[in-house]
PDB file of C-alpha atoms in Angstrom:
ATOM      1  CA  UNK A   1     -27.763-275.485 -41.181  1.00 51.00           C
ATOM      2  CA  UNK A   2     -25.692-272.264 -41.695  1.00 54.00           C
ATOM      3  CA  UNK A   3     -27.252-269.218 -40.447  1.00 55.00           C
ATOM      4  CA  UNK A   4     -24.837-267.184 -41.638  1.00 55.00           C
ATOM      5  CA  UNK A   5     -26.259-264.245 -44.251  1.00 57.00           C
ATOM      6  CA  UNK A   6     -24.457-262.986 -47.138  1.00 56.00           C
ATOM      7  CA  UNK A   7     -23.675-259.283 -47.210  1.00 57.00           C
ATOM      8  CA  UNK A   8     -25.267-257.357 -48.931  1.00 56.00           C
ATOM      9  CA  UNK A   9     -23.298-255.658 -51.564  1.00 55.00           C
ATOM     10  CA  UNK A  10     -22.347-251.689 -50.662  1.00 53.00           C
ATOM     11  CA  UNK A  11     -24.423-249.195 -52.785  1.00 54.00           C
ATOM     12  CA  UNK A  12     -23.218-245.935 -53.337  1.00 53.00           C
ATOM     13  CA  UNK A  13     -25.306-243.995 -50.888  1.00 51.00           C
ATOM     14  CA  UNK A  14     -23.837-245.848 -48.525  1.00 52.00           C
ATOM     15  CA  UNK A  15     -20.494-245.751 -49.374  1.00 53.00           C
ATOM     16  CA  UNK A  16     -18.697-244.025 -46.407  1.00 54.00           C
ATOM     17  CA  UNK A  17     -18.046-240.104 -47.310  1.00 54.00           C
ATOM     18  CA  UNK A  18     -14.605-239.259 -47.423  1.00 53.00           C
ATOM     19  CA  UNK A  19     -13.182-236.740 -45.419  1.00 52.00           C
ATOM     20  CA  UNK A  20     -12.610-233.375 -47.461  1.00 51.00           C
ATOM     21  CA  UNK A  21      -9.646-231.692 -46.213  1.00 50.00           C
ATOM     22  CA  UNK A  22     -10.489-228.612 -44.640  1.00 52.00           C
ATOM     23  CA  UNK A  23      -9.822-225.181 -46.737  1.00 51.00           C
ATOM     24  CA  UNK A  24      -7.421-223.201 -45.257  1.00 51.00           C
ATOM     25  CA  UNK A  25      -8.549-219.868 -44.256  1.00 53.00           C
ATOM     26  CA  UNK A  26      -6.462-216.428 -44.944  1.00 53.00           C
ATOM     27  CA  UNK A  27      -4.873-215.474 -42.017  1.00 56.00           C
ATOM     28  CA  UNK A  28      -5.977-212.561 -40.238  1.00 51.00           C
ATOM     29  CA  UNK A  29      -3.273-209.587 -39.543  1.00 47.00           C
ATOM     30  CA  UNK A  30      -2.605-209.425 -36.455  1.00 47.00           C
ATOM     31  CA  UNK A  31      -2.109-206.042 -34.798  1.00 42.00           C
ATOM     32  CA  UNK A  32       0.722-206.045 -32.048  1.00 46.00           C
ATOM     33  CA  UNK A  33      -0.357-204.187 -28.497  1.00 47.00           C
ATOM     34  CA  UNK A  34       1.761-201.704 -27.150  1.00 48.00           C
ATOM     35  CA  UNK A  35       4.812-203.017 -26.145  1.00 47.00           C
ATOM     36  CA  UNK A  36       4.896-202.171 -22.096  1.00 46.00           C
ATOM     37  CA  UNK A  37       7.730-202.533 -18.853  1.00 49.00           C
ATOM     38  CA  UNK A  38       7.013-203.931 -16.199  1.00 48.00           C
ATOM     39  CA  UNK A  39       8.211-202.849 -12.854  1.00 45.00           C
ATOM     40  CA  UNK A  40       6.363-203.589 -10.174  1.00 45.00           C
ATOM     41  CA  UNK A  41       3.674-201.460 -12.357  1.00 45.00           C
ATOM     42  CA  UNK A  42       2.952-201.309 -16.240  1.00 52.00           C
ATOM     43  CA  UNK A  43       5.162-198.325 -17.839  1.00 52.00           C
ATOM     44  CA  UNK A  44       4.975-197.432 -21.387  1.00 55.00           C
ATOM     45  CA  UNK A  45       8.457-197.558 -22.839  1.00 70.00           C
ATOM     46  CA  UNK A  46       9.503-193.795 -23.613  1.00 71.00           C
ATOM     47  CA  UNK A  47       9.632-194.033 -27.114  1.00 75.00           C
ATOM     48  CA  UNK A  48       5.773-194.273 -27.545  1.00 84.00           C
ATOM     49  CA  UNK A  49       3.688-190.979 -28.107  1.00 86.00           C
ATOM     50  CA  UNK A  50       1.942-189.066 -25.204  1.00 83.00           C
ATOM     51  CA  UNK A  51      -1.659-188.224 -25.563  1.00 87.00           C
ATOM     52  CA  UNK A  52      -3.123-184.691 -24.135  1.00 86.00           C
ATOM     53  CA  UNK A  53      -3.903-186.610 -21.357  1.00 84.00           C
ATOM     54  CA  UNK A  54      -0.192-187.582 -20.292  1.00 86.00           C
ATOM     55  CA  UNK A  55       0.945-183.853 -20.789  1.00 85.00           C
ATOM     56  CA  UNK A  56      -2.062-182.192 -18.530  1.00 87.00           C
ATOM     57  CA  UNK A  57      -1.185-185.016 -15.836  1.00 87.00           C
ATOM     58  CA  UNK A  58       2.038-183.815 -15.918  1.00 86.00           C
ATOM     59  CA  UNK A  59       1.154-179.758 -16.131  1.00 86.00           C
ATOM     60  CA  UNK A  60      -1.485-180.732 -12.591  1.00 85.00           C
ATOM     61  CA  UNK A  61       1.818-182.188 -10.903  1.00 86.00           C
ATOM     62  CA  UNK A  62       3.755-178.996 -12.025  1.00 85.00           C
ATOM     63  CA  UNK A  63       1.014-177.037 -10.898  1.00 83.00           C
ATOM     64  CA  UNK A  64       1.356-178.868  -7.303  1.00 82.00           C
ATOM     65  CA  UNK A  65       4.957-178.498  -6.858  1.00 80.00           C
ATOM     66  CA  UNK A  66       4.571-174.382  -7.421  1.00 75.00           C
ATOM     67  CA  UNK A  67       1.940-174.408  -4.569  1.00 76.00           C
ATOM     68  CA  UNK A  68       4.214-176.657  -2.286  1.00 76.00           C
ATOM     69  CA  UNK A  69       7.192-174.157  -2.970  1.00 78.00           C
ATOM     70  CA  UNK A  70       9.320-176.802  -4.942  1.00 80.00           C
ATOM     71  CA  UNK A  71       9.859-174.884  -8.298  1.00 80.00           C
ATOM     72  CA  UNK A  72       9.761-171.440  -8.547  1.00 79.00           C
ATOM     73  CA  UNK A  73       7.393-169.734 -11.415  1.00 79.00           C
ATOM     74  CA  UNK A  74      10.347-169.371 -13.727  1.00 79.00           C
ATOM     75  CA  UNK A  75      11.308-173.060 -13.258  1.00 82.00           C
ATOM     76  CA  UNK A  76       7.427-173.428 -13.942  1.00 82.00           C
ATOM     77  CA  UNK A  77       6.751-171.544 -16.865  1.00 83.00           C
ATOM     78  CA  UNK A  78      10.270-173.306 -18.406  1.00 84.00           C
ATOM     79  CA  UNK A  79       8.849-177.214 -17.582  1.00 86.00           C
ATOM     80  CA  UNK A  80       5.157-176.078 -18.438  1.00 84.00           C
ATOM     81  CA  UNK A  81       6.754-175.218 -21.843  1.00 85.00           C
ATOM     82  CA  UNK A  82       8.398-178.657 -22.460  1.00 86.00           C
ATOM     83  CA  UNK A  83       5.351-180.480 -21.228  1.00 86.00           C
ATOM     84  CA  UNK A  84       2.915-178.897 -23.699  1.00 87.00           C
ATOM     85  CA  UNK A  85       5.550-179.753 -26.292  1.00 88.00           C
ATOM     86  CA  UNK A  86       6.650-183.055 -25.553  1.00 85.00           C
ATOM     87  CA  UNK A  87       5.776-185.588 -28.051  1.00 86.00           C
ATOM     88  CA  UNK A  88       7.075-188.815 -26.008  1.00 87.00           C
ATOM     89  CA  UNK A  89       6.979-190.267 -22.720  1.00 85.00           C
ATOM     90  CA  UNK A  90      11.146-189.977 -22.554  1.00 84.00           C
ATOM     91  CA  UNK A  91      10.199-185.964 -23.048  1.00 85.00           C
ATOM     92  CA  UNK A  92       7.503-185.759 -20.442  1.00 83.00           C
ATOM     93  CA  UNK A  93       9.125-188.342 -17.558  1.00 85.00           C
ATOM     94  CA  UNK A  94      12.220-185.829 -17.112  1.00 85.00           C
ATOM     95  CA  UNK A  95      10.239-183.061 -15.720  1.00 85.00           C
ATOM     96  CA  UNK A  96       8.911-184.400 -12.638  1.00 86.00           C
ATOM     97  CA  UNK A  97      11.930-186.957 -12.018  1.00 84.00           C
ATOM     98  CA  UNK A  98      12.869-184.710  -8.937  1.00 83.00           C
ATOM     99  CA  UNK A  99       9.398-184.105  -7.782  1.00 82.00           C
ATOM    100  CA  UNK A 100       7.618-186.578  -4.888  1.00 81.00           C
ATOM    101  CA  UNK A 101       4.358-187.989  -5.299  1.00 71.00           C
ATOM    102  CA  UNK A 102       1.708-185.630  -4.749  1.00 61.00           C
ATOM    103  CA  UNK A 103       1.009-185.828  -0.988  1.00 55.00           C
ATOM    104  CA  UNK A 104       4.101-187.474  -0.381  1.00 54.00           C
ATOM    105  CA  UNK A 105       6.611-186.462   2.667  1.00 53.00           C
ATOM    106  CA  UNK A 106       9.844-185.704   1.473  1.00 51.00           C
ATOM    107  CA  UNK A 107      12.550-188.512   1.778  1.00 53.00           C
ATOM    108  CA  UNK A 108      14.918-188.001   4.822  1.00 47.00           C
ATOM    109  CA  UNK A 109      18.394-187.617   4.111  1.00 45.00           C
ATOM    110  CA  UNK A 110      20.271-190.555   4.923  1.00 46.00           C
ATOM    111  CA  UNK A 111      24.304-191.512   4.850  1.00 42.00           C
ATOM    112  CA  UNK A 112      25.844-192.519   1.545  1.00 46.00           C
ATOM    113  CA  UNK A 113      26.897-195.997   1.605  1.00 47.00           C
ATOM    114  CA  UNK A 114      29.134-195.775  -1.329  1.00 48.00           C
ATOM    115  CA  UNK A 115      31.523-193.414  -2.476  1.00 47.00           C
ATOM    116  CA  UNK A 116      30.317-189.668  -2.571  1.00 45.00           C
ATOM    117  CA  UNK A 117      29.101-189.072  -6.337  1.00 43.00           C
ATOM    118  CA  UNK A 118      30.166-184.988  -7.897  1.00 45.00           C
ATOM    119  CA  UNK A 119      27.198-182.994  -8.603  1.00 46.00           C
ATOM    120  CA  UNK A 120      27.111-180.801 -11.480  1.00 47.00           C
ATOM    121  CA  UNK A 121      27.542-178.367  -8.917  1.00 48.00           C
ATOM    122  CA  UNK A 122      30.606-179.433  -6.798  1.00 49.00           C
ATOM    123  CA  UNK A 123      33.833-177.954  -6.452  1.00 54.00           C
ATOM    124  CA  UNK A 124      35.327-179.937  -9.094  1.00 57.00           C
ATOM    125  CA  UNK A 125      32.913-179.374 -11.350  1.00 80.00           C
ATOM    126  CA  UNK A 126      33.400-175.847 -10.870  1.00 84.00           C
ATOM    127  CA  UNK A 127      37.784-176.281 -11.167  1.00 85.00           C
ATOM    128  CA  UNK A 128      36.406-177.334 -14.678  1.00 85.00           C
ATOM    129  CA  UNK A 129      34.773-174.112 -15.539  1.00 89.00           C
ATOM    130  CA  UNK A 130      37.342-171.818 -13.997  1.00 90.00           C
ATOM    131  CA  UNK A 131      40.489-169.925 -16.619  1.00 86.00           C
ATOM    132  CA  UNK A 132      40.537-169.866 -20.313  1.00 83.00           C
ATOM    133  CA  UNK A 133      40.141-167.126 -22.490  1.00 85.00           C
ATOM    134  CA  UNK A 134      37.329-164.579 -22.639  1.00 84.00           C
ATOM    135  CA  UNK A 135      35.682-165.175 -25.455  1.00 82.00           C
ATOM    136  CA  UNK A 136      33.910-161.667 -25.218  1.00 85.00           C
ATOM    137  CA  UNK A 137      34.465-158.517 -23.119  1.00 89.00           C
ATOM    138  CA  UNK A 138      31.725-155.826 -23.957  1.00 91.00           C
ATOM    139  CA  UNK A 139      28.250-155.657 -24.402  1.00 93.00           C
ATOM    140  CA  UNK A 140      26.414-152.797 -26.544  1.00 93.00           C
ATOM    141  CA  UNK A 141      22.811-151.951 -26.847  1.00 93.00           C
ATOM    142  CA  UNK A 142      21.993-148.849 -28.596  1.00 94.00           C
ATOM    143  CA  UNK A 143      18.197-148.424 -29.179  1.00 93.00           C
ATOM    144  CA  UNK A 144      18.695-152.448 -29.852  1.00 92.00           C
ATOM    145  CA  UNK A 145      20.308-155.427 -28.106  1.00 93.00           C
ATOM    146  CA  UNK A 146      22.867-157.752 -27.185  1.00 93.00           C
ATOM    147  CA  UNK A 147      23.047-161.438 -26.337  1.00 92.00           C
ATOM    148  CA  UNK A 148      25.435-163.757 -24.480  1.00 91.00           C
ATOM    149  CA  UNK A 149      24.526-166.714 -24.027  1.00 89.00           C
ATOM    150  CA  UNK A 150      25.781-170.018 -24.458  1.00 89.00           C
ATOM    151  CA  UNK A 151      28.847-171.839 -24.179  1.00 89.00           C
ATOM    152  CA  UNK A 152      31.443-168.663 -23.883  1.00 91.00           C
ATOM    153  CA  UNK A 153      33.893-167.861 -21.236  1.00 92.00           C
ATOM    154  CA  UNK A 154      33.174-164.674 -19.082  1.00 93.00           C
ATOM    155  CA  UNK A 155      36.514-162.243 -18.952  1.00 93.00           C
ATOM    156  CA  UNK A 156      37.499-161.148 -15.459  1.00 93.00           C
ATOM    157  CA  UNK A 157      35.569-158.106 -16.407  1.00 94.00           C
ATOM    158  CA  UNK A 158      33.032-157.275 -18.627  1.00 94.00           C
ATOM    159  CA  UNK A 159      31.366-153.966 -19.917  1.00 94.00           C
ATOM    160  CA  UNK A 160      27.701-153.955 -20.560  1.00 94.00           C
ATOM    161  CA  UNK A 161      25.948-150.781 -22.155  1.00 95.00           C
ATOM    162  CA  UNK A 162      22.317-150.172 -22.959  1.00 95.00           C
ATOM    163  CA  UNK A 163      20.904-147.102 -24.272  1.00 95.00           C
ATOM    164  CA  UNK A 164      16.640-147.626 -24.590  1.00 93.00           C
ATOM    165  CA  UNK A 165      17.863-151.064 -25.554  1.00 93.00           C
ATOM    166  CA  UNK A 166      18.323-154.326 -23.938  1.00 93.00           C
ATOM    167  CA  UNK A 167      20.686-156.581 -23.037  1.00 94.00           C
ATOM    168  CA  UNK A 168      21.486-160.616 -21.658  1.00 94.00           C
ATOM    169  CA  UNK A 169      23.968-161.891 -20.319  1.00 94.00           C
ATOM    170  CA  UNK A 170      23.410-165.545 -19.658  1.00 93.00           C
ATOM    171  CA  UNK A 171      26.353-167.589 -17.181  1.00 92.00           C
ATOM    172  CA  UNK A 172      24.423-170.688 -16.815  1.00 91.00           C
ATOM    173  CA  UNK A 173      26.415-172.673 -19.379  1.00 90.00           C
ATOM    174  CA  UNK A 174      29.421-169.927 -19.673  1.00 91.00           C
ATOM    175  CA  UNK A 175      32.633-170.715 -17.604  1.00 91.00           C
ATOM    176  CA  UNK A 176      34.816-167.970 -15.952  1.00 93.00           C
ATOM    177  CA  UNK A 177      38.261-166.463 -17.156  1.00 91.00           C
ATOM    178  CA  UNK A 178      39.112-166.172 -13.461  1.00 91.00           C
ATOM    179  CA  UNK A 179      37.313-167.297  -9.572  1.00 91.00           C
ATOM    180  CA  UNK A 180      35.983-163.849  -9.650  1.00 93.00           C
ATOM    181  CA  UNK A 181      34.583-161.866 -12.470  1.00 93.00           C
ATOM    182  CA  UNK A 182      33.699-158.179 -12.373  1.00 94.00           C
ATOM    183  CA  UNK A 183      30.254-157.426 -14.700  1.00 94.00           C
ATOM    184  CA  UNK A 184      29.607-153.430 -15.369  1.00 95.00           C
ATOM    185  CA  UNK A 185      26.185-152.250 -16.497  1.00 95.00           C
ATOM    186  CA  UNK A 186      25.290-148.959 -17.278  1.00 95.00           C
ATOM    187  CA  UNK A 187      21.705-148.815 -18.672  1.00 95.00           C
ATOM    188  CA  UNK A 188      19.991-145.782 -19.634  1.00 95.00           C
ATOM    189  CA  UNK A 189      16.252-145.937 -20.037  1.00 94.00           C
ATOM    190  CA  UNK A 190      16.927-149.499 -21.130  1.00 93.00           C
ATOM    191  CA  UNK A 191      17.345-152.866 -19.093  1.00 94.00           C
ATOM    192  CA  UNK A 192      20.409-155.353 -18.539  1.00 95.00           C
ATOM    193  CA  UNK A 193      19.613-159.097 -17.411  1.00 94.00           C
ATOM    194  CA  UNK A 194      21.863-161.388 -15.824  1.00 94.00           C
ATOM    195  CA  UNK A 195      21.195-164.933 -14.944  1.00 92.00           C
ATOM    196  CA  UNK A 196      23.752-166.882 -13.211  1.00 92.00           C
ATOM    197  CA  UNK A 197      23.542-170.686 -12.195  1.00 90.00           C
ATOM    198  CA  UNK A 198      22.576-171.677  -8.442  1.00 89.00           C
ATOM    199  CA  UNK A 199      25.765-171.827  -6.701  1.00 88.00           C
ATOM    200  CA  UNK A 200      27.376-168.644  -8.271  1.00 90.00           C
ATOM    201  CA  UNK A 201      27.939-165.980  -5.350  1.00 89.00           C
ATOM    202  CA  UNK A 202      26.804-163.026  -6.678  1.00 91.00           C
ATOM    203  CA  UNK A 203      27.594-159.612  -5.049  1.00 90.00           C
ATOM    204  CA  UNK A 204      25.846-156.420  -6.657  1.00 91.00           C
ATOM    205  CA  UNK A 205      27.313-152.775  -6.021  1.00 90.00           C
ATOM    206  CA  UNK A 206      25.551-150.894  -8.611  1.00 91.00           C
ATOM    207  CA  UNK A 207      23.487-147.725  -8.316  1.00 92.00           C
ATOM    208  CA  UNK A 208      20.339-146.836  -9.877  1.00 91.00           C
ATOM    209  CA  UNK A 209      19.304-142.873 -10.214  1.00 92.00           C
ATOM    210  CA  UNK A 210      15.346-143.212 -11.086  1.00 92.00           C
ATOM    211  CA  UNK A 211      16.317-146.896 -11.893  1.00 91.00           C
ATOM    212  CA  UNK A 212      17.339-149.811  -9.836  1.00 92.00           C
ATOM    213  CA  UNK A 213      19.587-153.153  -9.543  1.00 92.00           C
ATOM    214  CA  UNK A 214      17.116-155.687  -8.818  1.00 89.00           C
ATOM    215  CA  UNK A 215      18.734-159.107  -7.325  1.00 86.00           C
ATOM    216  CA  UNK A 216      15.834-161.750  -6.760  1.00 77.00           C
ATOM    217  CA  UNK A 217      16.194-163.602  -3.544  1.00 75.00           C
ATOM    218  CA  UNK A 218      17.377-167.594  -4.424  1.00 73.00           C
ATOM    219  CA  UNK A 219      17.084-170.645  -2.117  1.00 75.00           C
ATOM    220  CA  UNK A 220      20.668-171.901  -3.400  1.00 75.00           C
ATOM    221  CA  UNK A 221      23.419-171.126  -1.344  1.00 81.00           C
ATOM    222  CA  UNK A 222      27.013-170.452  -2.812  1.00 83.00           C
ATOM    223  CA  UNK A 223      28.804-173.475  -3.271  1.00 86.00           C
ATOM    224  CA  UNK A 224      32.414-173.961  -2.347  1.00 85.00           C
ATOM    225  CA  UNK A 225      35.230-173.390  -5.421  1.00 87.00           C
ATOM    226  CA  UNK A 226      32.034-171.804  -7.400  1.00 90.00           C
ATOM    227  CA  UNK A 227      32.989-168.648  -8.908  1.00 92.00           C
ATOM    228  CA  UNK A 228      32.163-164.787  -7.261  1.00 92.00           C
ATOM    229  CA  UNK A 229      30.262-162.427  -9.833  1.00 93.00           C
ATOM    230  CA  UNK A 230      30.529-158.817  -8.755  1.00 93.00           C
ATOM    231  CA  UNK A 231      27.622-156.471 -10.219  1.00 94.00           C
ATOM    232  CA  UNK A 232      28.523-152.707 -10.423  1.00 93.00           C
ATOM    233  CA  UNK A 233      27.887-149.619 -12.783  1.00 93.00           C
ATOM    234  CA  UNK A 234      24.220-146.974 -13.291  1.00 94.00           C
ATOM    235  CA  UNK A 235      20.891-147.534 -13.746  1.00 94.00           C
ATOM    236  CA  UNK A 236      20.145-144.321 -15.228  1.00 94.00           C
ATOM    237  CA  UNK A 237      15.836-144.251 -15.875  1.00 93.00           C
ATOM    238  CA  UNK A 238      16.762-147.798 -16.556  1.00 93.00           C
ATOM    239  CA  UNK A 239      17.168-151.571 -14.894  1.00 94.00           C
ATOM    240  CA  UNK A 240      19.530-154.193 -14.194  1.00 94.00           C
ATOM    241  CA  UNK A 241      17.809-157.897 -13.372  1.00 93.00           C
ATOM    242  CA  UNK A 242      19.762-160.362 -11.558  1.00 92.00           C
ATOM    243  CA  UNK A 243      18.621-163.867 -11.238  1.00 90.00           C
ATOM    244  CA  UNK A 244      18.999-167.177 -10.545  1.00 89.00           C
ATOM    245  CA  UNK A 245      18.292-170.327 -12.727  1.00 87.00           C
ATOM    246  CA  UNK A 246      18.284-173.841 -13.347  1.00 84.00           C
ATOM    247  CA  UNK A 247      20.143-174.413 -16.692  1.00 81.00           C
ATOM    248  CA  UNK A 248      17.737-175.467 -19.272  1.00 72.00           C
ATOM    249  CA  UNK A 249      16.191-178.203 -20.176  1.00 62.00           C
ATOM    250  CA  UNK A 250      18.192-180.561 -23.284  1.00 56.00           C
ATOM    251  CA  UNK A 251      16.957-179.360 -26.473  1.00 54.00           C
ATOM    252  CA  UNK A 252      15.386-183.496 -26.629  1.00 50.00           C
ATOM    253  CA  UNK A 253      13.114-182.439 -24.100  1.00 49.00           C
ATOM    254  CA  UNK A 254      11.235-179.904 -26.516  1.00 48.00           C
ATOM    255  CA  UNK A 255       9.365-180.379 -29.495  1.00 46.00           C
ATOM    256  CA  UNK A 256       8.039-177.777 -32.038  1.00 42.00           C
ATOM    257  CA  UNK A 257       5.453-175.379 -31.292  1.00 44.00           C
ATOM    258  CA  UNK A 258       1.951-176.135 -32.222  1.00 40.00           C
ATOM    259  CA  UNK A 259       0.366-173.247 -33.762  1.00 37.00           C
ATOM    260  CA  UNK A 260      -3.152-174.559 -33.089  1.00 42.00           C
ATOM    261  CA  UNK A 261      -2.179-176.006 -29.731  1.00 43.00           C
ATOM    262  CA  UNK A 262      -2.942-175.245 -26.098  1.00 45.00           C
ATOM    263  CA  UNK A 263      -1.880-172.002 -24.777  1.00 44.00           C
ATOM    264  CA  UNK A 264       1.520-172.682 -23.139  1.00 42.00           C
ATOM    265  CA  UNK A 265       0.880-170.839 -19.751  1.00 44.00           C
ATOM    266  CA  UNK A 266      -2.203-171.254 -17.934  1.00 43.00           C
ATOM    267  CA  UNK A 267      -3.494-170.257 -14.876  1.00 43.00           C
ATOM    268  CA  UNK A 268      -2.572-171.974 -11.635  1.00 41.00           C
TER     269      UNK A 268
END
């Protein structure tokens, strides 16, 4: 005897379900991070925006390097400038590139391996800057001013004259007709200012009559084949300002003034 059954017949309800295909869902945008360096640390590549938060981290280290001696306060008030304007990190990282950590010992000096590289500031940068012609020769402030500043080539002697007016006369950029350029002020109740690169020797003569020739002390010593600027004439009820600077800052560095922005010098 066969025990085998017969099958019963599939109904419909049982029929197996077939297998939908899944709907595709929309995709959803995705939203790309920051792109970052890495270096041993996470940098943000310079092209990305600083926040308010970058540019005061950068005004505290400026802050630090005044107290430790490091920049002077016109060297200050110049970088404090550029950091409240900078829009990037490539604008901000530039002004403390030559400033240590904070509480960090200065590197010792140690000998060059390689061949020596020129400063801006060597003598054959300097060879560079030395002859050509004067582009101008006098200066003339009456109840008004003058400017020189610039790329322009300082004559082997200039005249400078400023009558309750004021004048500038700006050498950080300028190169010299000759090794040794004579500069003659005569100010009467009205104020002359020169500001020569560090390295320049600078040598003032002048005499002031109920006026003065002020030369601000620098830390830079002359630097061999750098040119020798020789300060005479009066200071008549008047002034004549010599100083030294850094030259300034690329033009990249600074951005445009915010008129609703924070004040660009603050207290230390």
């Amino acid at each position: 005897m066969n025990d085998e059954r017969p099958e019963k017949p599939l109904t419909e309800g049982s029929l197996p379900e077939k297998s939908s295909p899944e709907k595709s869902s929309p995709e959803k945008p995705v939203f790309e991070k920051p792109v970052f360096e890495k270096s041993g640390s996470e940098v943000p590549l310079p092209q990305l925006r600083a926040s308010d938060a970058d540019r005061e981290r950068v005004v505290e280290r400026l802050r630090d390097a005044v107290a430790e001696g490091r920049l002077d306060m016109d060297e200050f008030e110049e970088r404090l400038e550029a950091a409240y304007t900078s829009r990037t990190y490539a604008e901000l990282e530039p002004l403390t590139r030559d400033l240590p950590a904070v509480g960090a010992a200065a590197p010792l000096a140690s000998a060059p391996s390689g061949p020596p590289v020129e400063r801006a500031g060597s003598g054959a940068a300097w060879a560079d800057r030395i002859g050509g012609e004067a582009t101008w020769s006098t200066g003339i402030a009456v109840m008004s001013g003058f400017q020189r500043k610039g790329r322009w080539t300082v004559p082997a002697r200039f005249d400078a004259f400023a009558f309750m007016g004021g004048g500038e006369l700006d050498l950080r950029e300028a190169n010299f007709a000759q090794s040794e350029v004579v500069i003659n002020c005569v100010a009467v109740m009205g104020g002359i200012e020169i500001t020569v690169p560090p390295g320049v020797e600078v040598d003032v003569r002048g005499i002031g009559f109920m006026g003065a020739f002020d030369q601000r002390e620098s830390r830079h010593a002359p630097e061999p084949g750098a040119p020798r600027v020789v300060v005479t004439g009066l200071a008549l009820m008047g002034g004549v300002d010599i100083r030294v600077k850094e030259p300034k800052a690329p033009k990249g560095l600074k951005g445009s003034k915010s008129v609703d922005g924070p004040s660009l010098r603050k207290e230390l």
